[in-house]
Amino acid sequence: MKTQTSPHREGDSTPSAALQVRHLIIRYGSTSVLHDISLYVGSGEVVALIGANGAGKSTTLRAISGLVPPVSGEIRFRGEVISRLSPAAVVRKGVVHCPEGRRIFSRLTVRENLRLGYYTRRDAAEERNALERIYGLFPILRERQNQLGETLSGGEQQMLAIGRALMIRPELLLLDEPSLGLAPLVVEKIFETIESINKEGTAVLLVEQNAHLALQAAARAYVLENGRIVLTGSGSALLTDDRVRKAYLGEL
């Protein structure tokens, strides 16, 4: 039976969820950005968050990763409240944020950038293993490992940003606009990598401007409009939803 899309209901959750966000409110100064949103990511799931620019998608990821404090609401990971933890403490819990815009260190080498992704750990042998794993996912980074970040192409910089985020094998990866500004072949490689790491057990909360790609990759998705979640359903169901097709897939 086909999964149906449905309006979002506050408190959506599941006992097996890795991440639970409940009634989250975020303000920048006096401006409300997120209005009482609730969502969850199950263990090993890929969940997409789609919406127009300014809807609050990136803010949601920044709140989960500890970069933006909530006015109210609760964020739990593996049952533990992480809403008030520092970003470094959130990383140590197993939640890693790969932000929009890559944010690599342009004057450091590829290898140095990757090693910074391991800063919460202190095991040299495991760090070497982690580097080898990233080079296996992105062979071009091995070839470029001694080059400065600023010398890489846009696609290579995105691979580096994702590789750095994966260095500690996070349980949950928060991935913000991974395809932005990239050539189609590079985008294909990025999404193949998302699928690969997910098969290894990493859950992914994906914010992606290409709604079609995001919904194809995701088991479930949420539609965010003006700081409110207005629709949720399986990725396949949302792909055929008339409201989503018209607003986000460019179909009439």
Short mmCIF file of C-alpha atoms in Angstrom, two decimals:
data_model
loop_
_atom_site.label_atom_id
_atom_site.label_comp_id
_atom_site.label_asym_id
_atom_site.label_seq_id
_atom_site.Cartn_x
_atom_site.Cartn_y
_atom_site.Cartn_z
CA MET A 1 0.00 0.00 0.00
CA LYS A 2 1.38 3.41 -0.93
CA THR A 3 2.46 5.69 1.90
CA GLN A 4 0.40 8.86 2.01
CA THR A 5 1.67 12.33 2.77
CA SER A 6 0.06 14.03 5.71
CA PRO A 7 0.09 17.34 7.57
CA HIS A 8 2.75 17.49 10.24
CA ARG A 9 1.62 16.69 13.77
CA GLU A 10 3.45 18.15 16.73
CA GLY A 11 5.38 15.60 18.72
CA ASP A 12 6.07 13.24 15.81
CA SER A 13 8.47 10.72 17.35
CA THR A 14 9.31 7.08 17.62
CA PRO A 15 10.87 5.09 20.46
CA SER A 16 13.69 3.91 18.13
CA ALA A 17 14.61 7.44 17.00
CA ALA A 18 18.25 8.42 17.14
CA LEU A 19 17.26 12.10 17.10
CA GLN A 20 14.10 13.66 18.50
CA VAL A 21 13.31 17.36 18.17
CA ARG A 22 10.27 18.46 20.13
CA HIS A 23 8.46 21.82 20.03
CA LEU A 24 11.61 23.73 19.06
CA ILE A 25 11.45 27.52 18.96
CA ILE A 26 14.40 29.58 17.69
CA ARG A 27 14.72 33.35 17.51
CA TYR A 28 17.42 35.63 16.16
CA GLY A 29 16.98 38.70 18.34
CA SER A 30 13.30 39.53 18.21
CA THR A 31 12.74 37.62 14.97
CA SER A 32 11.21 34.15 15.24
CA VAL A 33 12.83 31.71 12.80
CA LEU A 34 11.49 28.32 13.90
CA HIS A 35 7.99 28.03 15.31
CA ASP A 36 7.35 25.03 17.55
CA ILE A 37 8.73 22.35 15.20
CA SER A 38 9.00 18.64 15.94
CA LEU A 39 10.76 15.96 13.91
CA TYR A 40 12.68 12.75 14.33
CA VAL A 41 15.39 10.73 12.59
CA GLY A 42 15.33 6.99 13.14
CA SER A 43 18.48 4.96 13.63
CA GLY A 44 20.13 4.46 10.25
CA GLU A 45 17.58 6.61 8.39
CA VAL A 46 18.09 9.25 5.73
CA VAL A 47 15.61 12.05 6.37
CA ALA A 48 15.32 15.13 4.16
CA LEU A 49 14.26 18.62 5.15
CA ILE A 50 13.09 20.64 2.14
CA GLY A 51 11.69 24.12 1.71
CA ALA A 52 12.31 27.50 0.13
CA ASN A 53 15.29 29.70 0.97
CA GLY A 54 14.76 31.30 4.37
CA ALA A 55 12.33 28.63 5.58
CA GLY A 56 14.58 27.73 8.53
CA LYS A 57 16.25 24.55 7.26
CA SER A 58 19.84 25.53 8.04
CA THR A 59 18.77 27.01 11.37
CA THR A 60 17.29 23.63 12.30
CA LEU A 61 20.64 21.94 11.70
CA ARG A 62 22.50 24.69 13.57
CA ALA A 63 20.19 24.23 16.57
CA ILE A 64 20.73 20.47 16.62
CA SER A 65 24.51 20.86 16.44
CA GLY A 66 24.57 23.36 19.32
CA LEU A 67 25.42 26.46 17.30
CA VAL A 68 22.10 28.19 18.00
CA PRO A 69 20.46 27.98 21.45
CA PRO A 70 16.73 27.29 21.48
CA VAL A 71 14.28 29.64 23.14
CA SER A 72 12.28 26.60 24.15
CA GLY A 73 11.80 23.00 23.16
CA GLU A 74 13.97 19.94 23.48
CA ILE A 75 16.50 18.08 21.35
CA ARG A 76 17.38 14.51 22.32
CA PHE A 77 19.96 12.18 20.84
CA ARG A 78 19.88 8.52 21.88
CA GLY A 79 17.46 9.57 24.60
CA GLU A 80 19.79 12.18 26.10
CA VAL A 81 18.97 15.89 26.07
CA ILE A 82 21.58 17.76 24.01
CA SER A 83 19.73 21.06 23.61
CA ARG A 84 22.13 23.05 25.79
CA LEU A 85 25.41 21.31 25.00
CA SER A 86 28.31 23.07 23.29
CA PRO A 87 29.01 22.18 19.65
CA ALA A 88 32.11 20.21 20.69
CA ALA A 89 30.07 18.23 23.23
CA VAL A 90 27.44 17.46 20.58
CA VAL A 91 30.20 16.12 18.30
CA ARG A 92 31.46 13.90 21.12
CA LYS A 93 27.94 12.44 21.40
CA GLY A 94 28.19 11.34 17.75
CA VAL A 95 26.38 14.16 15.90
CA VAL A 96 28.46 15.97 13.24
CA HIS A 97 27.39 18.95 11.16
CA CYS A 98 28.68 19.51 7.61
CA PRO A 99 27.57 23.09 6.98
CA GLU A 100 26.55 24.87 3.82
CA GLY A 101 29.43 26.55 2.01
CA ARG A 102 32.01 23.81 2.77
CA ARG A 103 33.92 25.90 5.39
CA ILE A 104 37.22 24.17 4.81
CA PHE A 105 40.50 25.73 5.98
CA SER A 106 41.90 27.10 2.74
CA ARG A 107 45.50 27.50 3.98
CA LEU A 108 45.71 24.00 5.40
CA THR A 109 46.39 20.87 3.36
CA VAL A 110 43.73 18.30 2.58
CA ARG A 111 45.26 15.94 5.12
CA GLU A 112 45.37 18.66 7.80
CA ASN A 113 41.73 19.54 7.14
CA LEU A 114 40.72 15.90 7.52
CA ARG A 115 42.70 15.48 10.72
CA LEU A 116 40.81 18.42 12.24
CA GLY A 117 37.69 16.28 11.92
CA TYR A 118 39.25 13.92 14.46
CA TYR A 119 39.95 16.60 17.09
CA THR A 120 37.62 15.08 19.70
CA ARG A 121 39.55 11.78 19.65
CA ARG A 122 43.11 10.91 20.69
CA ASP A 123 43.87 7.52 19.10
CA ALA A 124 46.63 7.84 16.48
CA ALA A 125 46.10 4.37 15.00
CA GLU A 126 42.35 4.91 14.65
CA GLU A 127 42.98 8.31 13.11
CA ARG A 128 45.11 6.67 10.42
CA ASN A 129 42.33 4.16 9.82
CA ALA A 130 39.82 6.99 9.56
CA LEU A 131 41.99 8.77 6.99
CA GLU A 132 42.24 5.60 4.92
CA ARG A 133 38.47 5.19 5.03
CA ILE A 134 37.94 8.75 3.75
CA TYR A 135 40.51 8.23 1.00
CA GLY A 136 38.59 5.09 0.05
CA LEU A 137 35.35 7.09 -0.20
CA PHE A 138 37.01 9.95 -2.08
CA PRO A 139 40.16 8.71 -3.88
CA ILE A 140 40.85 12.19 -5.30
CA LEU A 141 41.53 13.40 -1.75
CA ARG A 142 44.41 10.91 -1.44
CA GLU A 143 45.90 12.35 -4.63
CA ARG A 144 45.42 15.88 -3.28
CA GLN A 145 46.33 15.19 0.36
CA ASN A 146 49.35 17.54 0.40
CA GLN A 147 47.64 20.35 -1.51
CA LEU A 148 46.19 23.40 0.19
CA GLY A 149 42.42 23.49 0.46
CA GLU A 150 42.24 26.67 -1.62
CA THR A 151 43.73 24.87 -4.64
CA LEU A 152 40.87 22.35 -4.85
CA SER A 153 37.91 22.58 -7.19
CA GLY A 154 34.47 23.25 -5.72
CA GLY A 155 33.57 19.57 -5.94
CA GLU A 156 36.81 18.50 -4.28
CA GLN A 157 36.24 21.02 -1.50
CA GLN A 158 32.78 19.56 -0.89
CA MET A 159 34.25 16.05 -0.75
CA LEU A 160 36.80 17.35 1.73
CA ALA A 161 34.12 18.95 3.90
CA ILE A 162 32.08 15.74 3.96
CA GLY A 163 35.21 13.64 4.54
CA ARG A 164 36.19 15.81 7.51
CA ALA A 165 32.69 15.38 8.97
CA LEU A 166 32.97 11.59 8.62
CA MET A 167 36.34 11.22 10.32
CA ILE A 168 34.87 10.10 13.66
CA ARG A 169 32.21 7.87 12.06
CA PRO A 170 29.28 9.91 13.40
CA GLU A 171 26.05 8.17 14.27
CA LEU A 172 24.18 11.14 12.80
CA LEU A 173 25.42 13.39 9.98
CA LEU A 174 23.75 16.78 9.53
CA LEU A 175 24.36 17.62 5.89
CA ASP A 176 23.53 21.11 4.61
CA GLU A 177 23.21 21.75 0.84
CA PRO A 178 25.84 19.26 -0.37
CA SER A 179 25.04 19.75 -4.08
CA LEU A 180 25.05 23.56 -4.13
CA GLY A 181 27.01 24.93 -7.08
CA LEU A 182 28.43 21.58 -8.18
CA ALA A 183 28.53 19.89 -11.59
CA PRO A 184 26.07 17.02 -12.13
CA LEU A 185 28.76 14.31 -12.12
CA VAL A 186 30.13 15.57 -8.79
CA VAL A 187 26.62 15.71 -7.33
CA GLU A 188 26.11 12.11 -8.39
CA LYS A 189 29.32 11.11 -6.57
CA ILE A 190 28.25 13.01 -3.44
CA PHE A 191 24.88 11.26 -3.32
CA GLU A 192 26.47 7.88 -3.96
CA THR A 193 28.64 8.56 -0.91
CA ILE A 194 25.59 9.51 1.18
CA GLU A 195 24.01 6.19 0.22
CA SER A 196 27.23 4.33 1.03
CA ILE A 197 27.73 5.79 4.51
CA ASN A 198 24.06 5.26 5.27
CA LYS A 199 24.40 1.58 4.39
CA GLU A 200 27.21 1.45 6.95
CA GLY A 201 24.75 2.65 9.60
CA THR A 202 25.15 6.42 9.71
CA ALA A 203 21.84 8.28 9.95
CA VAL A 204 21.60 11.45 7.84
CA LEU A 205 19.47 14.56 8.21
CA LEU A 206 19.76 16.18 4.79
CA VAL A 207 19.00 19.76 3.83
CA GLU A 208 19.17 20.03 0.05
CA GLN A 209 18.06 22.71 -2.43
CA ASN A 210 17.53 20.05 -5.10
CA ALA A 211 14.27 18.70 -3.70
CA HIS A 212 14.03 15.96 -6.30
CA LEU A 213 17.42 14.52 -5.35
CA ALA A 214 16.69 14.87 -1.65
CA LEU A 215 13.37 13.04 -1.85
CA GLN A 216 14.88 10.27 -3.95
CA ALA A 217 17.60 9.74 -1.33
CA ALA A 218 15.39 9.98 1.76
CA ALA A 219 13.25 7.38 3.46
CA ARG A 220 11.16 10.20 4.93
CA ALA A 221 11.02 13.95 4.56
CA TYR A 222 9.63 17.09 6.13
CA VAL A 223 8.49 20.23 4.30
CA LEU A 224 9.37 23.44 6.11
CA GLU A 225 7.60 26.70 5.29
CA ASN A 226 8.22 29.96 7.13
CA GLY A 227 9.69 28.16 10.12
CA ARG A 228 6.89 25.61 10.41
CA ILE A 229 6.76 21.98 9.32
CA VAL A 230 3.65 21.74 7.18
CA LEU A 231 3.94 18.32 5.57
CA THR A 232 5.66 15.00 6.20
CA GLY A 233 5.74 11.64 4.48
CA SER A 234 7.96 9.13 2.75
CA GLY A 235 10.32 10.48 0.12
CA SER A 236 8.50 8.57 -2.61
CA ALA A 237 5.09 9.84 -1.51
CA LEU A 238 6.23 13.46 -1.39
CA LEU A 239 7.69 13.13 -4.88
CA THR A 240 4.17 12.53 -6.18
CA ASP A 241 2.38 15.01 -3.90
CA ASP A 242 0.79 17.77 -6.00
CA ARG A 243 1.70 20.51 -3.51
CA VAL A 244 5.35 19.46 -3.41
CA ARG A 245 5.56 18.98 -7.18
CA LYS A 246 4.24 22.47 -7.80
CA ALA A 247 6.18 24.32 -5.10
CA TYR A 248 9.53 22.53 -5.05
CA LEU A 249 9.90 20.30 -8.12
CA GLY A 250 8.99 22.89 -10.75
CA GLU A 251 6.01 20.91 -12.02
CA LEU A 252 2.56 22.27 -12.73
#
